[in-house]
Coordinates of C-alpha atoms and ligand atoms in Angstrom, one line a residue:
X74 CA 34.4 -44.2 35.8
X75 CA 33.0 -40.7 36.4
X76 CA 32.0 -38.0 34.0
X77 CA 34.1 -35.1 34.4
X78 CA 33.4 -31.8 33.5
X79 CA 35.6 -28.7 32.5
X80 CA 34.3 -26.4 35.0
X81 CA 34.8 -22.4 34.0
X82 CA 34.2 -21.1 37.8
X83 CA 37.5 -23.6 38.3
X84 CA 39.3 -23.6 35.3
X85 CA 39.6 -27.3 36.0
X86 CA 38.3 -30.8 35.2
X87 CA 36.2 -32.0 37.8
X88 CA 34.2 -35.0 38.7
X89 CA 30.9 -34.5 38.3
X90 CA 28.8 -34.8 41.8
X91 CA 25.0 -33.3 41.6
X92 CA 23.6 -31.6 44.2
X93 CA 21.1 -34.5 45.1
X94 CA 21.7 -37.7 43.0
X95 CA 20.0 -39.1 41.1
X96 CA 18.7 -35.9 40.3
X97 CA 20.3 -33.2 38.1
X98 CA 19.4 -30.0 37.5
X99 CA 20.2 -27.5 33.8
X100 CA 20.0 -24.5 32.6
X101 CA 21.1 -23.6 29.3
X102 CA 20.5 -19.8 28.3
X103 CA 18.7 -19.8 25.0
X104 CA 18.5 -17.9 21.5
X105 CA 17.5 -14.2 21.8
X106 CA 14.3 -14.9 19.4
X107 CA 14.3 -11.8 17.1
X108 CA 16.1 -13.6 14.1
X109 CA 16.6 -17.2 13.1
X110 CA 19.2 -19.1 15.1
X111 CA 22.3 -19.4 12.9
X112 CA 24.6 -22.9 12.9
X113 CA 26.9 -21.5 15.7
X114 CA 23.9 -21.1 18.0
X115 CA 22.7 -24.6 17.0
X116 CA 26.5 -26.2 17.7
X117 CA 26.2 -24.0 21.5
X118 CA 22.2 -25.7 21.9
X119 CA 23.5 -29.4 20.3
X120 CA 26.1 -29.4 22.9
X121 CA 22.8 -28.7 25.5
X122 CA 21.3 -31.5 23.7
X123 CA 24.7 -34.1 23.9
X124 CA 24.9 -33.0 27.6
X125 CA 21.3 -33.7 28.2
X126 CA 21.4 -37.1 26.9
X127 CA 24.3 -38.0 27.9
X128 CA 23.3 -37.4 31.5
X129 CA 20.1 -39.1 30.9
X130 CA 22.1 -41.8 29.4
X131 CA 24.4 -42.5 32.7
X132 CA 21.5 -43.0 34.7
X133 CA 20.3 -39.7 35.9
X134 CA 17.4 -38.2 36.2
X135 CA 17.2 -34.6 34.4
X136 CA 15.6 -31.6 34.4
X137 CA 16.6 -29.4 31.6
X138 CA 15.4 -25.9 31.7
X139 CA 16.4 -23.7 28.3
X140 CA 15.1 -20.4 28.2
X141 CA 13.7 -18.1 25.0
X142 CA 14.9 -14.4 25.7
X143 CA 11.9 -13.0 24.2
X144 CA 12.5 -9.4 25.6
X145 CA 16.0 -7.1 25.5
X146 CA 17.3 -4.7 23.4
X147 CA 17.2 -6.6 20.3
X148 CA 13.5 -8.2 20.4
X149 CA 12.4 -4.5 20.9
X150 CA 14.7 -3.1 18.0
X151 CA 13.4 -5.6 15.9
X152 CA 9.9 -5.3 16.0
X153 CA 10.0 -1.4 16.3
X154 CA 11.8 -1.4 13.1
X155 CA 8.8 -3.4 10.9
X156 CA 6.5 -1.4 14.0
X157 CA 4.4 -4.6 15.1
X158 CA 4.1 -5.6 19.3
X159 CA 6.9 -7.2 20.5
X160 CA 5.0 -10.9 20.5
X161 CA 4.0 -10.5 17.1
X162 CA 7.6 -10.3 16.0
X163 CA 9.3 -12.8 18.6
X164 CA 6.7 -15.7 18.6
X165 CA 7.6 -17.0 14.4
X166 CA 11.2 -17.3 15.9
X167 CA 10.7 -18.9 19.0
X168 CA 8.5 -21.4 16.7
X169 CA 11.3 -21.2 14.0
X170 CA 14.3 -22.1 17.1
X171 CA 11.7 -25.2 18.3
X172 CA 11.4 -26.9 14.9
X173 CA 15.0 -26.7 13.4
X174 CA 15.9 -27.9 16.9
X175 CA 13.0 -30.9 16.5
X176 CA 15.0 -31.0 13.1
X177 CA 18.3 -31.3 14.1
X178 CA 17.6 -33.8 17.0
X179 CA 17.6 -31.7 20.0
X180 CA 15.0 -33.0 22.7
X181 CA 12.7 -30.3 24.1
X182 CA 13.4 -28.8 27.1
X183 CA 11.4 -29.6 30.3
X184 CA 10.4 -26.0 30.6
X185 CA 11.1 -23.7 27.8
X186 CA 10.3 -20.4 29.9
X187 CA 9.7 -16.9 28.2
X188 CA 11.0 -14.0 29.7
X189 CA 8.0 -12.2 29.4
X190 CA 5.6 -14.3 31.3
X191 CA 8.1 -14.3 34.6
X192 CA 8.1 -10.2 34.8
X193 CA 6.2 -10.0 37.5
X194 CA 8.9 -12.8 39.6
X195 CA 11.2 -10.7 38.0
X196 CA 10.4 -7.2 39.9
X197 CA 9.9 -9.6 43.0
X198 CA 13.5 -10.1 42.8
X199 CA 14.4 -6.7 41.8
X200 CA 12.7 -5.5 45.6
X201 CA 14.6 -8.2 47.0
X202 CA 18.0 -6.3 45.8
X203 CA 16.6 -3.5 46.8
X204 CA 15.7 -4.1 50.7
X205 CA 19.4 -5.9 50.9
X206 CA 21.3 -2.7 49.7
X207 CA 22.9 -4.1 46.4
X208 CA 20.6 -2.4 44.0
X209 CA 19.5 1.4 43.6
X210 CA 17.0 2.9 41.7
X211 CA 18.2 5.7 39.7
X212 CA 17.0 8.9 38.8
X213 CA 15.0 8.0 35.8
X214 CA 13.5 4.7 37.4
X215 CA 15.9 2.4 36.4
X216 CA 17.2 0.0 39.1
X217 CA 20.8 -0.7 38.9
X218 CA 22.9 -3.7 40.8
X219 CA 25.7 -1.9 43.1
X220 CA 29.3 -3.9 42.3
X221 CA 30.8 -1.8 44.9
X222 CA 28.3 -4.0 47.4
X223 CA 29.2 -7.2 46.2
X224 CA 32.7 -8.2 46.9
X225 CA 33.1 -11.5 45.5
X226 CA 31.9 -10.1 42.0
X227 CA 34.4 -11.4 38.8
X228 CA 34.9 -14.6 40.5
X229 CA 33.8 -16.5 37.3
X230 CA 35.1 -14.1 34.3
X231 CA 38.1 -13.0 36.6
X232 CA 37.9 -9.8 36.2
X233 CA 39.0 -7.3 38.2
X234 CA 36.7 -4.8 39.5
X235 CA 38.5 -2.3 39.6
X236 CA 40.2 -2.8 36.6
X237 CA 36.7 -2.4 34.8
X238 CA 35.9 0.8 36.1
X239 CA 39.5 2.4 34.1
X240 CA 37.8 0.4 31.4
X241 CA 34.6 2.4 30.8
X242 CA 35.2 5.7 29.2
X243 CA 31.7 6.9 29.5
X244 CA 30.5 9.5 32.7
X245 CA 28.5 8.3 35.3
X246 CA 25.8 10.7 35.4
X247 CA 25.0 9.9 31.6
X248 CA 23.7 6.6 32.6
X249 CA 22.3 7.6 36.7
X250 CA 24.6 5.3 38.1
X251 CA 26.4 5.6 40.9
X252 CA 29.0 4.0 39.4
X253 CA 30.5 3.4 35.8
X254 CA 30.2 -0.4 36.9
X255 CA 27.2 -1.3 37.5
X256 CA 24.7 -3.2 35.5
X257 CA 20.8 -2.8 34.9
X258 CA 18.5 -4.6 36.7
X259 CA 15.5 -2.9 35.2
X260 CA 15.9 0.0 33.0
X261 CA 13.1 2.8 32.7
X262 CA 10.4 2.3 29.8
X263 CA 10.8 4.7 26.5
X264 CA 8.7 5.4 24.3
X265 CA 9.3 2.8 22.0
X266 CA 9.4 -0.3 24.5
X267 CA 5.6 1.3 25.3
X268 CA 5.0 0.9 21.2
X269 CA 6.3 -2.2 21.1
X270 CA 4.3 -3.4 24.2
X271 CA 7.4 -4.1 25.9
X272 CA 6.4 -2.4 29.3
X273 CA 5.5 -3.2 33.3
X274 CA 4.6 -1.7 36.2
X275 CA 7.2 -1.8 39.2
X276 CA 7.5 -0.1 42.2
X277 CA 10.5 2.3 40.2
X278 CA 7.8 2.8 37.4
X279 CA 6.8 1.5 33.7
X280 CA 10.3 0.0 32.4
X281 CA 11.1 -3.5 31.5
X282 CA 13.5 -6.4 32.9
X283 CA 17.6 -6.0 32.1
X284 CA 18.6 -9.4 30.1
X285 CA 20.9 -10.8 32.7
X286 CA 17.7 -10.5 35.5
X287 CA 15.8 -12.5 33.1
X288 CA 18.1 -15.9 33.4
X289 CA 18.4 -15.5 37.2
X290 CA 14.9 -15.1 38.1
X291 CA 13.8 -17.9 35.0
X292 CA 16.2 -20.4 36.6
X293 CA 15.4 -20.2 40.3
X294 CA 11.8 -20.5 39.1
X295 CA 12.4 -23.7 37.6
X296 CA 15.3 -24.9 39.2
X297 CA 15.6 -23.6 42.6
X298 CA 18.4 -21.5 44.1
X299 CA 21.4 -23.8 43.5
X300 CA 21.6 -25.6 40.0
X301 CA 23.8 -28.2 39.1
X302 CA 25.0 -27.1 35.9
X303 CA 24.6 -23.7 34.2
X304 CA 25.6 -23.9 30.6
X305 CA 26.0 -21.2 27.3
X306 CA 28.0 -20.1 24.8
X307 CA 31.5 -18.8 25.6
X308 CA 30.9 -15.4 24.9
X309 CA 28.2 -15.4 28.2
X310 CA 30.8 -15.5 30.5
X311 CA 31.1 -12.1 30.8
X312 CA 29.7 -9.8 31.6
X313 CA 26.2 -12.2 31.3
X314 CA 26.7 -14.9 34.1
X315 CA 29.3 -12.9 35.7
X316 CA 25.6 -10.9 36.7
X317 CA 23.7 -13.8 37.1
X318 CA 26.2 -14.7 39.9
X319 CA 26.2 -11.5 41.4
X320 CA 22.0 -11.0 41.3
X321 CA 21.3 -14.8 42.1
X322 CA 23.9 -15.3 45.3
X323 CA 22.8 -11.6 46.3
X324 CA 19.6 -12.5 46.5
X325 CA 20.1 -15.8 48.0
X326 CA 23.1 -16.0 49.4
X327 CA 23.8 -19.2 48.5
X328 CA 26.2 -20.1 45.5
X329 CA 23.8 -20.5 42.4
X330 CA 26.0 -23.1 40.2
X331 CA 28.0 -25.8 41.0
X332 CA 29.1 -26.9 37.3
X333 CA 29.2 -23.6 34.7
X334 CA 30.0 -24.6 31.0
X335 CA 30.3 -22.8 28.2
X336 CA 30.7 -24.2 24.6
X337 CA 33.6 -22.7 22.0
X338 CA 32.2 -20.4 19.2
X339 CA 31.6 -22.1 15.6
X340 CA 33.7 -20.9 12.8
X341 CA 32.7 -20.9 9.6
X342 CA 35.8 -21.2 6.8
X343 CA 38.2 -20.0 9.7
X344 CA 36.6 -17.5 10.3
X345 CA 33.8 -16.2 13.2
X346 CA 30.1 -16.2 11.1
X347 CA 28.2 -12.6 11.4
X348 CA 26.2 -11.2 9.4
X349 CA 28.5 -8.6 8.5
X350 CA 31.0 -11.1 7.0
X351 CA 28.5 -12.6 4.9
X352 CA 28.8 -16.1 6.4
X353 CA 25.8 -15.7 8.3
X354 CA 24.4 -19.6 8.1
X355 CA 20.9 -20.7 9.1
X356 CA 19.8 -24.3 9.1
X357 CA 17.1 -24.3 6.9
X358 CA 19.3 -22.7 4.0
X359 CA 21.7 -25.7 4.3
X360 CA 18.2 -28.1 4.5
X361 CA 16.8 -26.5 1.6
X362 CA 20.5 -27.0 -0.5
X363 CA 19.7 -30.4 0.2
X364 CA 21.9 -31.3 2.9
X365 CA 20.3 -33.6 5.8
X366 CA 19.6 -32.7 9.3
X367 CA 22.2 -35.6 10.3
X368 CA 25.0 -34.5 8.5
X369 CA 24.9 -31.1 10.4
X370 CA 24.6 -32.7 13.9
X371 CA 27.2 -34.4 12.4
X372 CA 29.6 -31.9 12.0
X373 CA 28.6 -29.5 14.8
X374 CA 29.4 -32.5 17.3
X375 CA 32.4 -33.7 15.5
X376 CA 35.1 -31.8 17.8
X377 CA 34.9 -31.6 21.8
X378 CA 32.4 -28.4 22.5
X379 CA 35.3 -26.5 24.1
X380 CA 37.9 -27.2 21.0
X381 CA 37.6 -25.4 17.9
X382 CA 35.5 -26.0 15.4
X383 CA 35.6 -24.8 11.6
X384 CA 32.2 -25.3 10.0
X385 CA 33.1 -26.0 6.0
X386 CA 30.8 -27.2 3.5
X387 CA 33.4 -30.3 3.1
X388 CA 33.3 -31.1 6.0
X389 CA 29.5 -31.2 6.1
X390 CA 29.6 -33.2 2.9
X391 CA 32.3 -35.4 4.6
X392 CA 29.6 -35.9 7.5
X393 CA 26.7 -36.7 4.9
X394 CA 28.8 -39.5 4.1
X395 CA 29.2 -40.7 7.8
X396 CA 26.2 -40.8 8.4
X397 CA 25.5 -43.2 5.4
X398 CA 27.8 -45.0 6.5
X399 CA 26.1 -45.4 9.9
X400 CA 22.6 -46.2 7.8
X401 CA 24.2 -48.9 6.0
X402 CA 25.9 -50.5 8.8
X403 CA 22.6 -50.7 10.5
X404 CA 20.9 -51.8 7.2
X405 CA 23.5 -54.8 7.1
X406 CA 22.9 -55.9 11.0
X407 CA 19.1 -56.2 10.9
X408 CA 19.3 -57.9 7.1
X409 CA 21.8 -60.1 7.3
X410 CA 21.6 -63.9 7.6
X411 CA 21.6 -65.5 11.2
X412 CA 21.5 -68.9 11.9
X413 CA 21.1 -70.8 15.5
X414 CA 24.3 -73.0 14.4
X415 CA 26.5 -70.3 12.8
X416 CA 30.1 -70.4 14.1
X417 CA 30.5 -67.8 16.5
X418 CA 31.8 -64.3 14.6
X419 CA 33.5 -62.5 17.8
X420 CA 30.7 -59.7 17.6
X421 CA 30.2 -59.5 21.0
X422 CA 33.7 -59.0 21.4
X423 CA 33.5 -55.8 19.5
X424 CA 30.6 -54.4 20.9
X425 CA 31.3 -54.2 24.2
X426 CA 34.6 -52.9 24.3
X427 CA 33.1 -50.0 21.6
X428 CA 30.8 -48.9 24.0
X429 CA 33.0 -48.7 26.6
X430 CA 35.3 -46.7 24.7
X431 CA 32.6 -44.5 23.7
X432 CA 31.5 -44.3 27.5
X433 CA 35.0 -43.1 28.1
X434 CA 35.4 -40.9 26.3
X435 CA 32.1 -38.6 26.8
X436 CA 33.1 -39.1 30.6
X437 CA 36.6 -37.3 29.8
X438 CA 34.3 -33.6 29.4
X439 CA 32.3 -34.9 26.7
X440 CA 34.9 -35.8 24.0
X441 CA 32.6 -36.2 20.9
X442 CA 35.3 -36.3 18.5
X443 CA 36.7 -39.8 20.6
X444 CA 33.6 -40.6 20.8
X445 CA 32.5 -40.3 17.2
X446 CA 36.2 -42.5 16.3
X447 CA 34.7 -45.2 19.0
X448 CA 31.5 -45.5 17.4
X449 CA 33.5 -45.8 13.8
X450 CA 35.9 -48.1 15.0
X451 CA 32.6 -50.4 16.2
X452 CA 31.4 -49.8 12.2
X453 CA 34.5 -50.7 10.8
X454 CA 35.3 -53.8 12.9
X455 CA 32.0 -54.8 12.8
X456 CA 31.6 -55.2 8.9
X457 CA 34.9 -56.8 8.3
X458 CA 33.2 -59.2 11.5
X459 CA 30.3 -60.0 8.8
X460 CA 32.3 -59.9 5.9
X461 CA 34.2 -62.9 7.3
X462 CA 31.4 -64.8 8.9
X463 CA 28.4 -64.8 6.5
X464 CA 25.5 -65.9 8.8
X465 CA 26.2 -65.3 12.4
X466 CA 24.6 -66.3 15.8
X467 CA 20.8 -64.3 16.6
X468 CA 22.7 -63.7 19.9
X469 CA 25.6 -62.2 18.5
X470 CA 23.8 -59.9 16.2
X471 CA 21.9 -58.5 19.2
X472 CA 24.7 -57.7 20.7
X473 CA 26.2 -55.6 17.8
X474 CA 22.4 -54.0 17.3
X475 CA 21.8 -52.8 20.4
X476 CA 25.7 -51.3 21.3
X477 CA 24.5 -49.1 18.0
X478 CA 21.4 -48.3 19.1
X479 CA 22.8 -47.6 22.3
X480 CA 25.3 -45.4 21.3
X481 CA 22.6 -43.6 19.1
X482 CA 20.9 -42.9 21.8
X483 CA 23.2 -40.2 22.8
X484 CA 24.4 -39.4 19.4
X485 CA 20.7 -39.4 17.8
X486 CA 22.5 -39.4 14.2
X487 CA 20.9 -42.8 13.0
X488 CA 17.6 -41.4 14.3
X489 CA 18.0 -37.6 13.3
X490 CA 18.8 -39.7 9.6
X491 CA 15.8 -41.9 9.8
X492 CA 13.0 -39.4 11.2
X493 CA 14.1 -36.9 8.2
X494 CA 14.3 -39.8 5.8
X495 CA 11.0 -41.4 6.4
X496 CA 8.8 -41.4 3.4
X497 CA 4.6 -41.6 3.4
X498 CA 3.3 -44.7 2.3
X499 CA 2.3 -42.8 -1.1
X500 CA 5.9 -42.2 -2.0
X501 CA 6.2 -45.7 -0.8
X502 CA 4.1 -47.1 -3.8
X503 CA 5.3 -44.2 -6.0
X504 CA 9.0 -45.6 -5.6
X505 CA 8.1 -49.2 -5.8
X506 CA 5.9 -48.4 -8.8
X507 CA 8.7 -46.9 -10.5
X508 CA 11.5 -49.4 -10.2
X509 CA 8.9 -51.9 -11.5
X510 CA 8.3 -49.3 -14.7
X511 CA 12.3 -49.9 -14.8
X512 CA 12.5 -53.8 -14.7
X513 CA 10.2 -53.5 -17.8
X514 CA 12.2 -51.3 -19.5
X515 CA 15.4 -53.2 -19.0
X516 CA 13.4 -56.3 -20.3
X517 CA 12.6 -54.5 -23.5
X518 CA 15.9 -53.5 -23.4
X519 CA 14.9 -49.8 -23.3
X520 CA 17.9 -48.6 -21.3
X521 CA 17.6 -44.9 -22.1
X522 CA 14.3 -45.0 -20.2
X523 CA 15.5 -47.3 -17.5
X524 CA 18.4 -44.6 -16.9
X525 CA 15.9 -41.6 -17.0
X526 CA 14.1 -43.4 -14.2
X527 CA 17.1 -43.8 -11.8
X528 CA 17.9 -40.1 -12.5
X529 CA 14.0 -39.6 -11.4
X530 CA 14.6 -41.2 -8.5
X531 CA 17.9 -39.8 -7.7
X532 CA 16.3 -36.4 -7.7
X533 CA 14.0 -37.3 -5.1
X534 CA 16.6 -38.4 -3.0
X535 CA 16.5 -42.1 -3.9
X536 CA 18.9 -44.2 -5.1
X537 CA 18.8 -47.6 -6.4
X538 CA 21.3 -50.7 -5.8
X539 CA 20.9 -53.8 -8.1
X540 CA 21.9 -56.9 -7.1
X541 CA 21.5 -60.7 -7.9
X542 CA 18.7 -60.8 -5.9
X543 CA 16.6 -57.3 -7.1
X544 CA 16.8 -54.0 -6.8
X545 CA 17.2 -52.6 -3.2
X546 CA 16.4 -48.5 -2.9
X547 CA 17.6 -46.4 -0.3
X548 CA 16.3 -42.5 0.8
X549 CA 19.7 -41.0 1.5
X550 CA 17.7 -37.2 1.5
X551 CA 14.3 -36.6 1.8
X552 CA 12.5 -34.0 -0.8
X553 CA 9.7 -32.7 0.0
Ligands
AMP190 P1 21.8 -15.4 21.4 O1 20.6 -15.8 20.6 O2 22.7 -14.4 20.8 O3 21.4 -15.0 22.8 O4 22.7 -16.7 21.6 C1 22.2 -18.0 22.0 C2 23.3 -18.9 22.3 O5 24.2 -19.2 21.2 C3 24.3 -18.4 23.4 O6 24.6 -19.4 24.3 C4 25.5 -17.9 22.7 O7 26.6 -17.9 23.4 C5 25.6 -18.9 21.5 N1 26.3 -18.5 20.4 C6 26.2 -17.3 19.7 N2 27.1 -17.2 18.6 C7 27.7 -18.5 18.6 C8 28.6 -19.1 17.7 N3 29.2 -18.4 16.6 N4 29.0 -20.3 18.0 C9 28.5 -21.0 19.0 N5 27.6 -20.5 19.9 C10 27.2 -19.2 19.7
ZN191 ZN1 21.2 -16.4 30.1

């Protein structure tokens, strides 16, 4: 079994072959850091994060470049608007995308580059365009890439050429290109990319990188000239890695991706979040409404990245309750009885077969939702396995332990769940302390006190389960 991948360039599933096993090479583009991420970005950077495990998973070594656009039109807007340098208004956000993505599960990045520290590799390239005849400088020292010199250009988006040129209204000598078509490389500083620090030297003058040069030059730095897989959100096809293509094979003349993939935009109640629409959703609003980190990698991975996806506060409840559901299977594996002469309970039986199901399924282009079933299916089967046997063989248990925590280690939800769940060892005693306030009161019969206590608890996220042997608690959110 092979993983395949839907490949745009293609339109196709294909089997996934690196460049030079075991080694594979990624780069994802990254958030434009002049705002906080929103959930669609995060389902576009969890798919980065599935496909990054997963690989490491299946036995492959990975490096996983994801880059932080910290200068283009919008970083320079932004901070000349509240009129503070460009790094003063950029840096709380790259922070801000770091720790939801810490938050949400998402392993770092080997490299996380910044745009702005690779200016100088950037004009490098620029020259290198240049001296091969498929860039110009224009009249106001903006350098522009020349479509008419690069035939193959559209290859990926499939867009005519031609066609595009009827499509752009606009003259050419309002922008100094030669033609309607072509795309900046580099475009001339003004005066308020100067204010807002957001200025270089090059050969054309002062000016600043375009935002497609950026990825190129960021990715051959880290990468080399032929990556394995190039991956973003759908709406990058075109016109952004259409001109990645065109600058990065220009330059090289080599082809630059092997494996391009690009994740379907989130919805959010039907319909597609901006901020205009007022659905505009950041995750630490939905942390600080008291929903878990979990739950929304939950829901963001819970249909195929290239299906749709509706984003609904049902269906994150709906995932809050999954996850549980995980918790307390895994609760019930590591606490339950064994015994070295229990009659066998068929566990192994179940594992196995889950986790090649699961296997299968992220191998058919990453199908989380089949995934996700497999992994419910192993839950399911595996309690009505205990509820039948009582104590079961060590051997057994192990092997219905680690097929979770194997799983996990691609899905991350029972860690995501446990990492945001863990309590100090204050709130430890605190807790304990409490439900032994409670067994007093229930001995004196005080039951309105007893109750006010569970509701305590329940506030902070705690909640109690009596049984015949004592009261068990459980954090199923953390309050700070
Ligand atoms: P940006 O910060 O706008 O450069 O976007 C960062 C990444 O998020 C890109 O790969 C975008 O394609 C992706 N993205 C933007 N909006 C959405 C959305 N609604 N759903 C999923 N991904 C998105
Ligand atoms: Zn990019």
């Amino acid at each position: 079994m092979t993983l395949k991948l839907y490949n745009t360039l293609s339109r196709s599933l294909e089997p996934f072959e690196p460049l030079s096993p075991p080694h594979v090479r990624v780069y994802g583009c990254g958030p434009t850091v002049y705002d906080f991420p929103h959930i669609g970005n995060y389902r576009t950077f969890l798919v980065y994060d599935l496909l990054h495990r997963y690989l490491e998973w299946s036995g492959y070594q990975v490096k996983f470049v994801v880059n932080l656009t910290d200068v283009d039109d919008r970083t320079i807007e932004a901070a000349g608007k509240r009129g503070v340098p460009l790094r003063e208004h950029t840096k709380p956000y790259a922070d801000a995308f770091l720790a939801d993505g810490r938050t949400l599960g998402i392993l770092p990045a080997d490299v996380h580059p910044l745009a702005t520290e690779y200016v100088e590799r950037m004009v490098t390239f620029v020259g290198k365009l240049v001296e091969k005849g498929l860039a110009y400088r224009a009249e106001d020292g903006s350098v522009y890439f020349s479509i008419a010199a690069f035939p193959t250009y559209g290859k990926l988006s499939r867009v005519d050429p031609e066609a595009l040129r009827a499509g752009v209204r606009v003259a050419v000598d309002d922008y100094g290109k030669d033609d309607v078509r072509d795309f900046a490389l580099w475009k001339a500083a003004k005066p308020a990319d100067e204010t807002a620090g957001a200025a270089w030297d090059s050969p054309w003058g002062r000016g600043r990188p375009g935002w497609h040069l950026e990825c190129s030059v960021m990715s051959i730095a880290e990468l080399g000239e032929t990556l394995d897989i190039h991956v973003g959100g759908e709406d990058l096809i075109f016109p952004h890695h259409e001109d990645e293509i065109a600058q990065s094979e220009g330059v090289t003349g080599k082809p630059f991706v092997r494996y391009w993939m690009h994740a379907k935009h989130l919805l959010v109640d039907g319909r597609k979040m901006s901020k205009s629409l007022g659905n505009f959703i950041v995750v630490r609003e939905l942390l600080e409404a008291g929903h878990e980190p979990a739950a929304i990698r939950h829901q963001l991975l819970s249909a195929q990245y290239r299906s749709e996806l509706n984003f609904t506060m049902e269906g994150l409840e709906a995932s809050g309750r999954a996850v549980q559901r995980l918790l307390d299977f895994e609760a019930r594996i590591e606490e339950g009885a064994t015994a070295a002469t229990a009659a066998p309970a068929g566990l192994p039986e179940i594992a196995a077969p889950a986790v090649a199901a699961f296997r299968a399924a992220l191998d058919e282009d990453l199908n989380t939702s089949d995934a996700l079933a497999a992994l419910f299916v192993l839950v399911g089967q595996g309690n009505a396995a205990l509820d039948r046997a009582g104590a079961v063989l060590p051997a057994e248990r192990d092997a219905l332990r680690d097929a979770l925590a194997s799983i996990d280690r691609v899905l991350g939800l029972i860690e995501v769940a446990r990492t945001s769940r863990a309590l100090d060892a204050g709130t430890i005693a605190w807790v304990d302390g409490m439900i032994g306030q409670r067994r007093t009161a229930r001995g004196a019969r005080d039951f309105a006190r007893a109750d006010a206590i569970r509701k305590e608890l329940a506030e902070r996220g705690i909640v109690l389960e009596d049984s015949a042997q004592g009261t068990r608690w459980k954090v199923v959110r953390k309050v700070e």
